[in-house]
C-alpha atoms as a printed R data frame, in Angstrom:
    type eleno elety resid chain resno      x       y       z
1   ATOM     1    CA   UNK     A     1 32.454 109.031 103.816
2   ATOM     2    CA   UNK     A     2 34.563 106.500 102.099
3   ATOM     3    CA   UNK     A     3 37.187 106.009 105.037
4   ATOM     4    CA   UNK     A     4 33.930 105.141 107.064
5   ATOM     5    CA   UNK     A     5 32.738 102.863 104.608
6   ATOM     6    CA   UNK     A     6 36.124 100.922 104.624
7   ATOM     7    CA   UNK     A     7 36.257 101.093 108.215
8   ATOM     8    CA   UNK     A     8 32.833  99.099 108.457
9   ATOM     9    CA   UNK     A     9 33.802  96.367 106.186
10  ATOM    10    CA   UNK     A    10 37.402  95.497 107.237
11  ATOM    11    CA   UNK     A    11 35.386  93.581 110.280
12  ATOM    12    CA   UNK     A    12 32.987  92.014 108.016
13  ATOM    13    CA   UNK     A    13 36.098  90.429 105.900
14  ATOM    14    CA   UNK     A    14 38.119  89.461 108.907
15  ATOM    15    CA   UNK     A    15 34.690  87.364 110.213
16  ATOM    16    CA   UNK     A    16 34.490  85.577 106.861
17  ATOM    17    CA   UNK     A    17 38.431  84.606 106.329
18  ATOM    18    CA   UNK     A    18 38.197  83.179 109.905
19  ATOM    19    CA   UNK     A    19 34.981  81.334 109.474
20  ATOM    20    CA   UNK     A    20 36.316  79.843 105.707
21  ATOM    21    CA   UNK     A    21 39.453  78.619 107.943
22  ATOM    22    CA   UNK     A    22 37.522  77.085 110.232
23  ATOM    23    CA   UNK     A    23 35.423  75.354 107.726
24  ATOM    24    CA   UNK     A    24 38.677  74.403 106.148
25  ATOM    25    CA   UNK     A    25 39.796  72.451 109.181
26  ATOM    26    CA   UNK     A    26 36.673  70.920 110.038
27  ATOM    27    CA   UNK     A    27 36.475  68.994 106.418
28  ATOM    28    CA   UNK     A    28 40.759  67.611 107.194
29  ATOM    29    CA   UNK     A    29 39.265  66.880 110.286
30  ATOM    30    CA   UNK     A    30 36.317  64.874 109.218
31  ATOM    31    CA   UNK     A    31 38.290  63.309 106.376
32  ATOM    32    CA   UNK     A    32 41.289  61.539 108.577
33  ATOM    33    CA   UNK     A    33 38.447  60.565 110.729
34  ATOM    34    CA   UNK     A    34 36.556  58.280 108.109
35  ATOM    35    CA   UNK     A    35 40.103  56.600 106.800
36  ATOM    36    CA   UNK     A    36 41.060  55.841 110.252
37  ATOM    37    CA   UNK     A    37 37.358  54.517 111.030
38  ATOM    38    CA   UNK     A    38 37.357  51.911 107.969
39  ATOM    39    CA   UNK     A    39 40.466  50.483 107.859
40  ATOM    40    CA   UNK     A    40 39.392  47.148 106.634
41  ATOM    41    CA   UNK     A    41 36.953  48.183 103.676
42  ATOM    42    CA   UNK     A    42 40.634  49.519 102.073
43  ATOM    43    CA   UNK     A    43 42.546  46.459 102.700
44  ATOM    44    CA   UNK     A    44 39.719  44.746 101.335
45  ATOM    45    CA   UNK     A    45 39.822  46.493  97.964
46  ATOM    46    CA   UNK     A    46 43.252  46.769  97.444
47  ATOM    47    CA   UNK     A    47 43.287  42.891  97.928
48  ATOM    48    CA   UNK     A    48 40.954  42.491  95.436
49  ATOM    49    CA   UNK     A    49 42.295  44.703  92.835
50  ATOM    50    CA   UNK     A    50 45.422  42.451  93.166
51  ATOM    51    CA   UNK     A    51 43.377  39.722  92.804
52  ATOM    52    CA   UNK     A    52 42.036  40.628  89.751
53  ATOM    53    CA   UNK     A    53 45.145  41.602  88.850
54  ATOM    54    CA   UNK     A    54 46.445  38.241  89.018
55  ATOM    55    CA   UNK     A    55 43.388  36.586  87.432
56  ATOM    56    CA   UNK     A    56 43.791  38.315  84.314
57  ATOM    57    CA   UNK     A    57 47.283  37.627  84.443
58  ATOM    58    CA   UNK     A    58 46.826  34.036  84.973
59  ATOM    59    CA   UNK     A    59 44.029  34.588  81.654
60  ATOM    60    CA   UNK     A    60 47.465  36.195  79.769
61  ATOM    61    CA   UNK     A    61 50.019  32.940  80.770
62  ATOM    62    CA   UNK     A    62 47.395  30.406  79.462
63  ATOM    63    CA   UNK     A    63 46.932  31.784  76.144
64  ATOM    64    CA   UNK     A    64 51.180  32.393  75.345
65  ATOM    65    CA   UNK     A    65 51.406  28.711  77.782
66  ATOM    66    CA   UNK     A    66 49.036  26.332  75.607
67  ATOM    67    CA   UNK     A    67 50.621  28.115  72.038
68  ATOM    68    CA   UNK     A    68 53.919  27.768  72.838
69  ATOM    69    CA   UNK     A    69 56.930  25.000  72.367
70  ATOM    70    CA   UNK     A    70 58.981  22.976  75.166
71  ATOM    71    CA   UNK     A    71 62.235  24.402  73.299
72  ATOM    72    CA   UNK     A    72 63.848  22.286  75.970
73  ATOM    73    CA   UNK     A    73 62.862  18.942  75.017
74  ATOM    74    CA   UNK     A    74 65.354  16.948  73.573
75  ATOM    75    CA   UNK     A    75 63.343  13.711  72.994
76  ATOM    76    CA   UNK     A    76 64.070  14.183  69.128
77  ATOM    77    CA   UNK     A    77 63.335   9.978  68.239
78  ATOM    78    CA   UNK     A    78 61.357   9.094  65.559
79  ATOM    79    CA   UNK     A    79 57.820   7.717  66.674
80  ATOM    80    CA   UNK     A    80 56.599   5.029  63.849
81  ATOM    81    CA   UNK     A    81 53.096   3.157  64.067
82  ATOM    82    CA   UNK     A    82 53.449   0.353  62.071
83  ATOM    83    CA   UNK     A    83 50.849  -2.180  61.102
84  ATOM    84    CA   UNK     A    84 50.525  -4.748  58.493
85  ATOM    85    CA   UNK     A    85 47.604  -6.993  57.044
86  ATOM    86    CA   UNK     A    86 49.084 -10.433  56.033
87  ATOM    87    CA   UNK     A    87 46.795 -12.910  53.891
88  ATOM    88    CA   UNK     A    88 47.493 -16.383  53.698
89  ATOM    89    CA   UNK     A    89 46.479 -19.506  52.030
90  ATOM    90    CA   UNK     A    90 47.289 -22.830  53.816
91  ATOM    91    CA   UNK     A    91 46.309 -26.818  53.543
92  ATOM    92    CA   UNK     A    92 45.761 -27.037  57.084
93  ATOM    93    CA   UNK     A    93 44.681 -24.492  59.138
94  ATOM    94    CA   UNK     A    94 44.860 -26.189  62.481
95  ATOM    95    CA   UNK     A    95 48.566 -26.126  62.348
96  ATOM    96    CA   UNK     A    96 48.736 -23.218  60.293
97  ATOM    97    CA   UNK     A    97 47.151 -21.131  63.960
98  ATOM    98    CA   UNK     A    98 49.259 -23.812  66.054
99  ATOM    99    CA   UNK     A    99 52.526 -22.221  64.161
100 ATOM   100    CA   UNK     A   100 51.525 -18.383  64.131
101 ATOM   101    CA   UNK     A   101 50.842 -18.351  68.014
102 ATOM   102    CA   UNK     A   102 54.159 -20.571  68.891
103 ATOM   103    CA   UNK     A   103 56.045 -17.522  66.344
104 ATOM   104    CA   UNK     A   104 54.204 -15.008  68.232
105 ATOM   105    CA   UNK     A   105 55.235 -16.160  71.575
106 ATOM   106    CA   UNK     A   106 58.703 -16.796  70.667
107 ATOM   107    CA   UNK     A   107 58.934 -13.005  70.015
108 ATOM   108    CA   UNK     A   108 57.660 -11.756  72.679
109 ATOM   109    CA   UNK     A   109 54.027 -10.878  71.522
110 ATOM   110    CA   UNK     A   110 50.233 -11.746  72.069
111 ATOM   111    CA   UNK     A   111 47.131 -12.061  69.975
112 ATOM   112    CA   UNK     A   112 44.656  -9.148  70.607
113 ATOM   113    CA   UNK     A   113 41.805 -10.991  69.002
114 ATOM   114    CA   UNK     A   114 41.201 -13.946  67.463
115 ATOM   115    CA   UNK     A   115 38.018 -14.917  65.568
116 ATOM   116    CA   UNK     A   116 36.757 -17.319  61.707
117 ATOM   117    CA   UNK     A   117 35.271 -19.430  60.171
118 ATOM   118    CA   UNK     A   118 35.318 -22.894  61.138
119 ATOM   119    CA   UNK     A   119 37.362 -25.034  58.524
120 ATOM   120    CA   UNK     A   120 37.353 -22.240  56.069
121 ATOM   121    CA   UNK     A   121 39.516 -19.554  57.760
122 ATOM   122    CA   UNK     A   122 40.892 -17.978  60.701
123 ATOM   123    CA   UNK     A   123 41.807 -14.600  61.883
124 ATOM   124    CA   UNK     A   124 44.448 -13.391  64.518
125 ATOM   125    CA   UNK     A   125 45.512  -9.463  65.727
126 ATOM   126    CA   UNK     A   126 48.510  -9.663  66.410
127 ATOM   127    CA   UNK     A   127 50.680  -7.247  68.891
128 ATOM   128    CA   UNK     A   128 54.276  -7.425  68.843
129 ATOM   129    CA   UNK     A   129 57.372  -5.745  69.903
130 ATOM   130    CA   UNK     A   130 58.198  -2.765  67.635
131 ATOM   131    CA   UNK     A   131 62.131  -4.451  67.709
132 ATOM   132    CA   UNK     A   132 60.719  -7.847  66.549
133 ATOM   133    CA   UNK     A   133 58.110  -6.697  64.147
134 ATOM   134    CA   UNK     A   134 60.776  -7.414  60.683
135 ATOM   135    CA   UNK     A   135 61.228 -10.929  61.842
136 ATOM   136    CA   UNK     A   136 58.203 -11.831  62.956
137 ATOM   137    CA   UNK     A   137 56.717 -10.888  59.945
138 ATOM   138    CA   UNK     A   138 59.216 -12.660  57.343
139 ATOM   139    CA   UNK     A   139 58.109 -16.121  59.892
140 ATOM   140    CA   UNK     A   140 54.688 -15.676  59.611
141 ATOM   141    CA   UNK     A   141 55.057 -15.435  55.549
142 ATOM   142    CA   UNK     A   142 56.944 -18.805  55.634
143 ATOM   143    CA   UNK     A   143 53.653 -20.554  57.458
144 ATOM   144    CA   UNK     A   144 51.444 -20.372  54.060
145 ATOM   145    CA   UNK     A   145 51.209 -18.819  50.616
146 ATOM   146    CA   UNK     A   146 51.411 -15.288  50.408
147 ATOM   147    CA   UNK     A   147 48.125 -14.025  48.825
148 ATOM   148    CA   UNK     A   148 48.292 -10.472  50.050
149 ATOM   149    CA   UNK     A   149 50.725  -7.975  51.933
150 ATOM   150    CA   UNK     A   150 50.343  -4.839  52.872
151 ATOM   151    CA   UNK     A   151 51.759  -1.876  55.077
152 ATOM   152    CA   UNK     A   152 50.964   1.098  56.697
153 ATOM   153    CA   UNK     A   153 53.455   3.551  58.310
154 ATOM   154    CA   UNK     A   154 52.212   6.168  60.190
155 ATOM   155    CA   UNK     A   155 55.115   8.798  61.281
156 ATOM   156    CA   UNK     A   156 53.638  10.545  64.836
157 ATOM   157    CA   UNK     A   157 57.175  12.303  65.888
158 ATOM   158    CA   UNK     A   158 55.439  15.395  65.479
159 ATOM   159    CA   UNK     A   159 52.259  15.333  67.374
160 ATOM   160    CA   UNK     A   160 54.050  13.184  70.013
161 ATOM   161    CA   UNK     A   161 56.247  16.251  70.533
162 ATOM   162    CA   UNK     A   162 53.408  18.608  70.524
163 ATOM   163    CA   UNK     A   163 51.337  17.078  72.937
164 ATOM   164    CA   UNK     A   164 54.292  16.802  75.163
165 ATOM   165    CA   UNK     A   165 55.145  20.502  75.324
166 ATOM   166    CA   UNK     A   166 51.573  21.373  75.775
167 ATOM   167    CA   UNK     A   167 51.240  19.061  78.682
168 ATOM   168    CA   UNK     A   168 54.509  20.479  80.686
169 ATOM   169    CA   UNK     A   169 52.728  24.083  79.718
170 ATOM   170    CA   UNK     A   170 49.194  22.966  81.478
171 ATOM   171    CA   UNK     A   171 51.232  21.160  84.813
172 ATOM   172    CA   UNK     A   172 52.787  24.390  85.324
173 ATOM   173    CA   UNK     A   173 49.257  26.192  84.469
174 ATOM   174    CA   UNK     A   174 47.301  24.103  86.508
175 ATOM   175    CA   UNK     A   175 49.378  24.462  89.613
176 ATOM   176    CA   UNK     A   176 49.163  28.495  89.213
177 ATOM   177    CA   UNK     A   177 45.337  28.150  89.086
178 ATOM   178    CA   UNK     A   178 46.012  25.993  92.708
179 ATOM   179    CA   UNK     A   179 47.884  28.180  94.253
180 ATOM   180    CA   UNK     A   180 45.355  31.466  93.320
181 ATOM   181    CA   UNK     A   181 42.005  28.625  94.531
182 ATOM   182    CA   UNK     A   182 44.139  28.867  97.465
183 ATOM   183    CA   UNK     A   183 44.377  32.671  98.549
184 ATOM   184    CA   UNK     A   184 40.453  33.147  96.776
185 ATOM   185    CA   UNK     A   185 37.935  34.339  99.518
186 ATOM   186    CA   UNK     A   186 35.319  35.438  97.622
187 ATOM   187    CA   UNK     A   187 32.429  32.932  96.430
188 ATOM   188    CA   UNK     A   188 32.629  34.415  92.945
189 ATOM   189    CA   UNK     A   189 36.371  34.341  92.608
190 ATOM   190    CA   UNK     A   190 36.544  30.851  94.090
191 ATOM   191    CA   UNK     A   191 33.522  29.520  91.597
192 ATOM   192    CA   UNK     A   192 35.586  31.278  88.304
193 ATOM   193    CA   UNK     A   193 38.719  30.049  89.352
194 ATOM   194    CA   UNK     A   194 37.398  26.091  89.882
195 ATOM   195    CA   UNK     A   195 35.815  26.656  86.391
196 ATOM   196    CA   UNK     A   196 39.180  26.954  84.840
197 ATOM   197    CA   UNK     A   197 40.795  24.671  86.961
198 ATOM   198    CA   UNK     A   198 37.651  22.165  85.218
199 ATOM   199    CA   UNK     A   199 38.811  23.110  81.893
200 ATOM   200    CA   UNK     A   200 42.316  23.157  82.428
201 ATOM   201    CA   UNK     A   201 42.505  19.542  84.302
202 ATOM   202    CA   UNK     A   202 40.006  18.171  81.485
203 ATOM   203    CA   UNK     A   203 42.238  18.854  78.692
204 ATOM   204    CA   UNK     A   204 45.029  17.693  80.708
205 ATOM   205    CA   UNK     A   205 43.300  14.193  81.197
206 ATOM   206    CA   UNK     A   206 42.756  14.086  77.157
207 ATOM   207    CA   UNK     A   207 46.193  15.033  76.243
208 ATOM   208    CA   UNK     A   208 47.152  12.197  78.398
209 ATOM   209    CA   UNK     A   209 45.064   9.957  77.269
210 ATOM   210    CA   UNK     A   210 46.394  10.136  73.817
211 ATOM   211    CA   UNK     A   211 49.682  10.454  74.910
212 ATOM   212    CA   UNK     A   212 49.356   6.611  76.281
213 ATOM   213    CA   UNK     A   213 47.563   5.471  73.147
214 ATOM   214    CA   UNK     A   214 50.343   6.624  71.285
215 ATOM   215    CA   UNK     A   215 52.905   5.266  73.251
216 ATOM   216    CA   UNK     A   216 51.191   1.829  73.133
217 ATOM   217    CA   UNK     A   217 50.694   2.142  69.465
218 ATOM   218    CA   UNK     A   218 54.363   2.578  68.846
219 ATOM   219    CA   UNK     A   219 55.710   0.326  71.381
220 ATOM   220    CA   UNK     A   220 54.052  -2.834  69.675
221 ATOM   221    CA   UNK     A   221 53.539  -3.074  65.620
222 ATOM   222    CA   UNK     A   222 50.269  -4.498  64.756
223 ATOM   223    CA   UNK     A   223 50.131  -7.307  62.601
224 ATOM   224    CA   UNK     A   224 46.495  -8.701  61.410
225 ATOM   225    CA   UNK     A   225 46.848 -12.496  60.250
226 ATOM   226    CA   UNK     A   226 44.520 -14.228  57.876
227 ATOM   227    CA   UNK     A   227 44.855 -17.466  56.614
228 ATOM   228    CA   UNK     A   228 42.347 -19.454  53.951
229 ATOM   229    CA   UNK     A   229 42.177 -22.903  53.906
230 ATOM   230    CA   UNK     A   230 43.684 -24.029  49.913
231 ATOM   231    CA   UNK     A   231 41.037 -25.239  47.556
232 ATOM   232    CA   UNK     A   232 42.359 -29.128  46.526
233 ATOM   233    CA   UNK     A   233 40.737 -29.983  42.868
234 ATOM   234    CA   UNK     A   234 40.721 -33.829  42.221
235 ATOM   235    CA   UNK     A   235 41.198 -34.944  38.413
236 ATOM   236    CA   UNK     A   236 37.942 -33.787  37.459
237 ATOM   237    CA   UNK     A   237 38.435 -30.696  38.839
238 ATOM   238    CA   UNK     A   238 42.125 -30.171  36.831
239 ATOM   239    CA   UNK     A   239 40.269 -31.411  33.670
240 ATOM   240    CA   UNK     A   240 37.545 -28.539  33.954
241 ATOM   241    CA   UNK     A   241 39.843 -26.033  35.133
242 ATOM   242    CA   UNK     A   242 41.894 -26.913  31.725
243 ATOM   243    CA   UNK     A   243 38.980 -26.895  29.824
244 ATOM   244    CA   UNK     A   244 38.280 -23.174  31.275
245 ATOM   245    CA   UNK     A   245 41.820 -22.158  30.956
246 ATOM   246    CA   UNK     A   246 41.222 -23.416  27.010
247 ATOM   247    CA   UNK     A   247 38.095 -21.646  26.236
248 ATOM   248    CA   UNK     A   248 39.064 -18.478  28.035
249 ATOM   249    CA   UNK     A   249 42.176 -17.885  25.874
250 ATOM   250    CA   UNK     A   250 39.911 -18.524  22.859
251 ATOM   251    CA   UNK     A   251 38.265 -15.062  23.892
252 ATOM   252    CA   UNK     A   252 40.900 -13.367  26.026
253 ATOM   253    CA   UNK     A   253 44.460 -12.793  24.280
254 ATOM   254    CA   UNK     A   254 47.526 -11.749  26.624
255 ATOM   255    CA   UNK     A   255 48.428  -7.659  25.742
């Protein structure tokens, strides 16, 4: 009874193991088929995965780019602003401007901005080489009497250098960013990409923009030049003043 048993099922096993292979080679089959039929759709992906790649590599060299230092730059001068504010008092203030302008042009400078009051005082901004700036300002002392001097010196060496390392890092950025607007062809990638290339070419226009102002500002000193017309007391006026002078040391003793 068993060995008939046995005998009935060994054709019932064979079927299956040859249908199970069959099945087996129909799904290979059907699998090569679909890779060979869609080539593109994989070249597609694959190109952007490496585009995405890049982008967030691109993402990556900004942030260590804008951070970092031109270790390379050897521009190591010192970058001075200088400006002064010069108060005079002068009998004639005709000649007094006639002289400041003729010292101005003889060293190589020009007046930014002139402007006063008619017969009482005059004012001129003066712009002159940073070289000449001692000498012109020692002439334009000897025009008048000296009521007030002062300085201001503004050392920029630093940010100078700063903004010049950052700038070499954005060129170099910005021309990366090109080069991937370039080899974009999707709408979405070529709209995020001009969005940084916005950003990056703004701040690249500002740093430049300071860059000249700086330059300018340390190229020429500024000096700004104001001159008062003297008070002239007749005797009267030297017999008051006495008189005030008198009475005022009555109540006011020098310390």
């Amino acid at each position: 009874m068993n060995k008939t048993r046995i005998t009935l099922l060994i054709p019932l096993v064979l079927g299956f193991k040859k249908f199970a292979c069959i099945l087996f080679v129909a799904s290979i089959g059907f699998t090569l088929t679909g890779c060979a039929s869609n080539p593109e759709s994989g070249r597609a992906n694959q190109s952007h995965q490496g585009f995405a790649m890049e982008t967030a590599q691109l993402h990556s060299t900004k942030s260590r780019s804008v951070n970092s230092n031109d270790e390379g730059d050897g521009d190591q001068s010192q970058k001075l602003i200088k400006r002064s504010w010069l108060t005079l008092g002068v009998k004639d203030l005709t000649q007094a401007e006639i002289q400041a302008k003729t010292i101005v042009e003889q060293q190589s400078g020009y007046i930014n901005n002139t402007n006063g009051s008619e017969g009482k005082s005059f004012n001129l901004s003066i712009r002159i080489p940073q070289d000449q700036y001692v000498e012109t300002l020692e002439a334009l002392r000897a025009v008048g009497e000296v009521i007030s001097d002062n300085e201001n010196v503004r050392d920029v060496s630093t940010e100078f250098i700063d903004n010049k390392a950052r700038l070499a890092n954005l060129y170099k950025l910005r021309d990366r960013i090109q080069l991937l607007l370039n080899r974009a062809d999707r709408i979405d990638d070529i709209l995020k990409i001009e969005r940084e290339l916005n950003r990056t070419q703004s701040e690249i226009d500002r740093l430049e923009g300071r860059m000249k102002y700086l330059n300018s500002q340390v190229d020429y000193a500024t000096i700004e030049l104001t001159a008062e017309k003297q008070k002239t007391y007749g005797p009267l006026g030297y017999f008051f003043m006495g008189i005030w002078w008198g009475v005022e040391k009555l109540f006011v003793w020098d310390q």
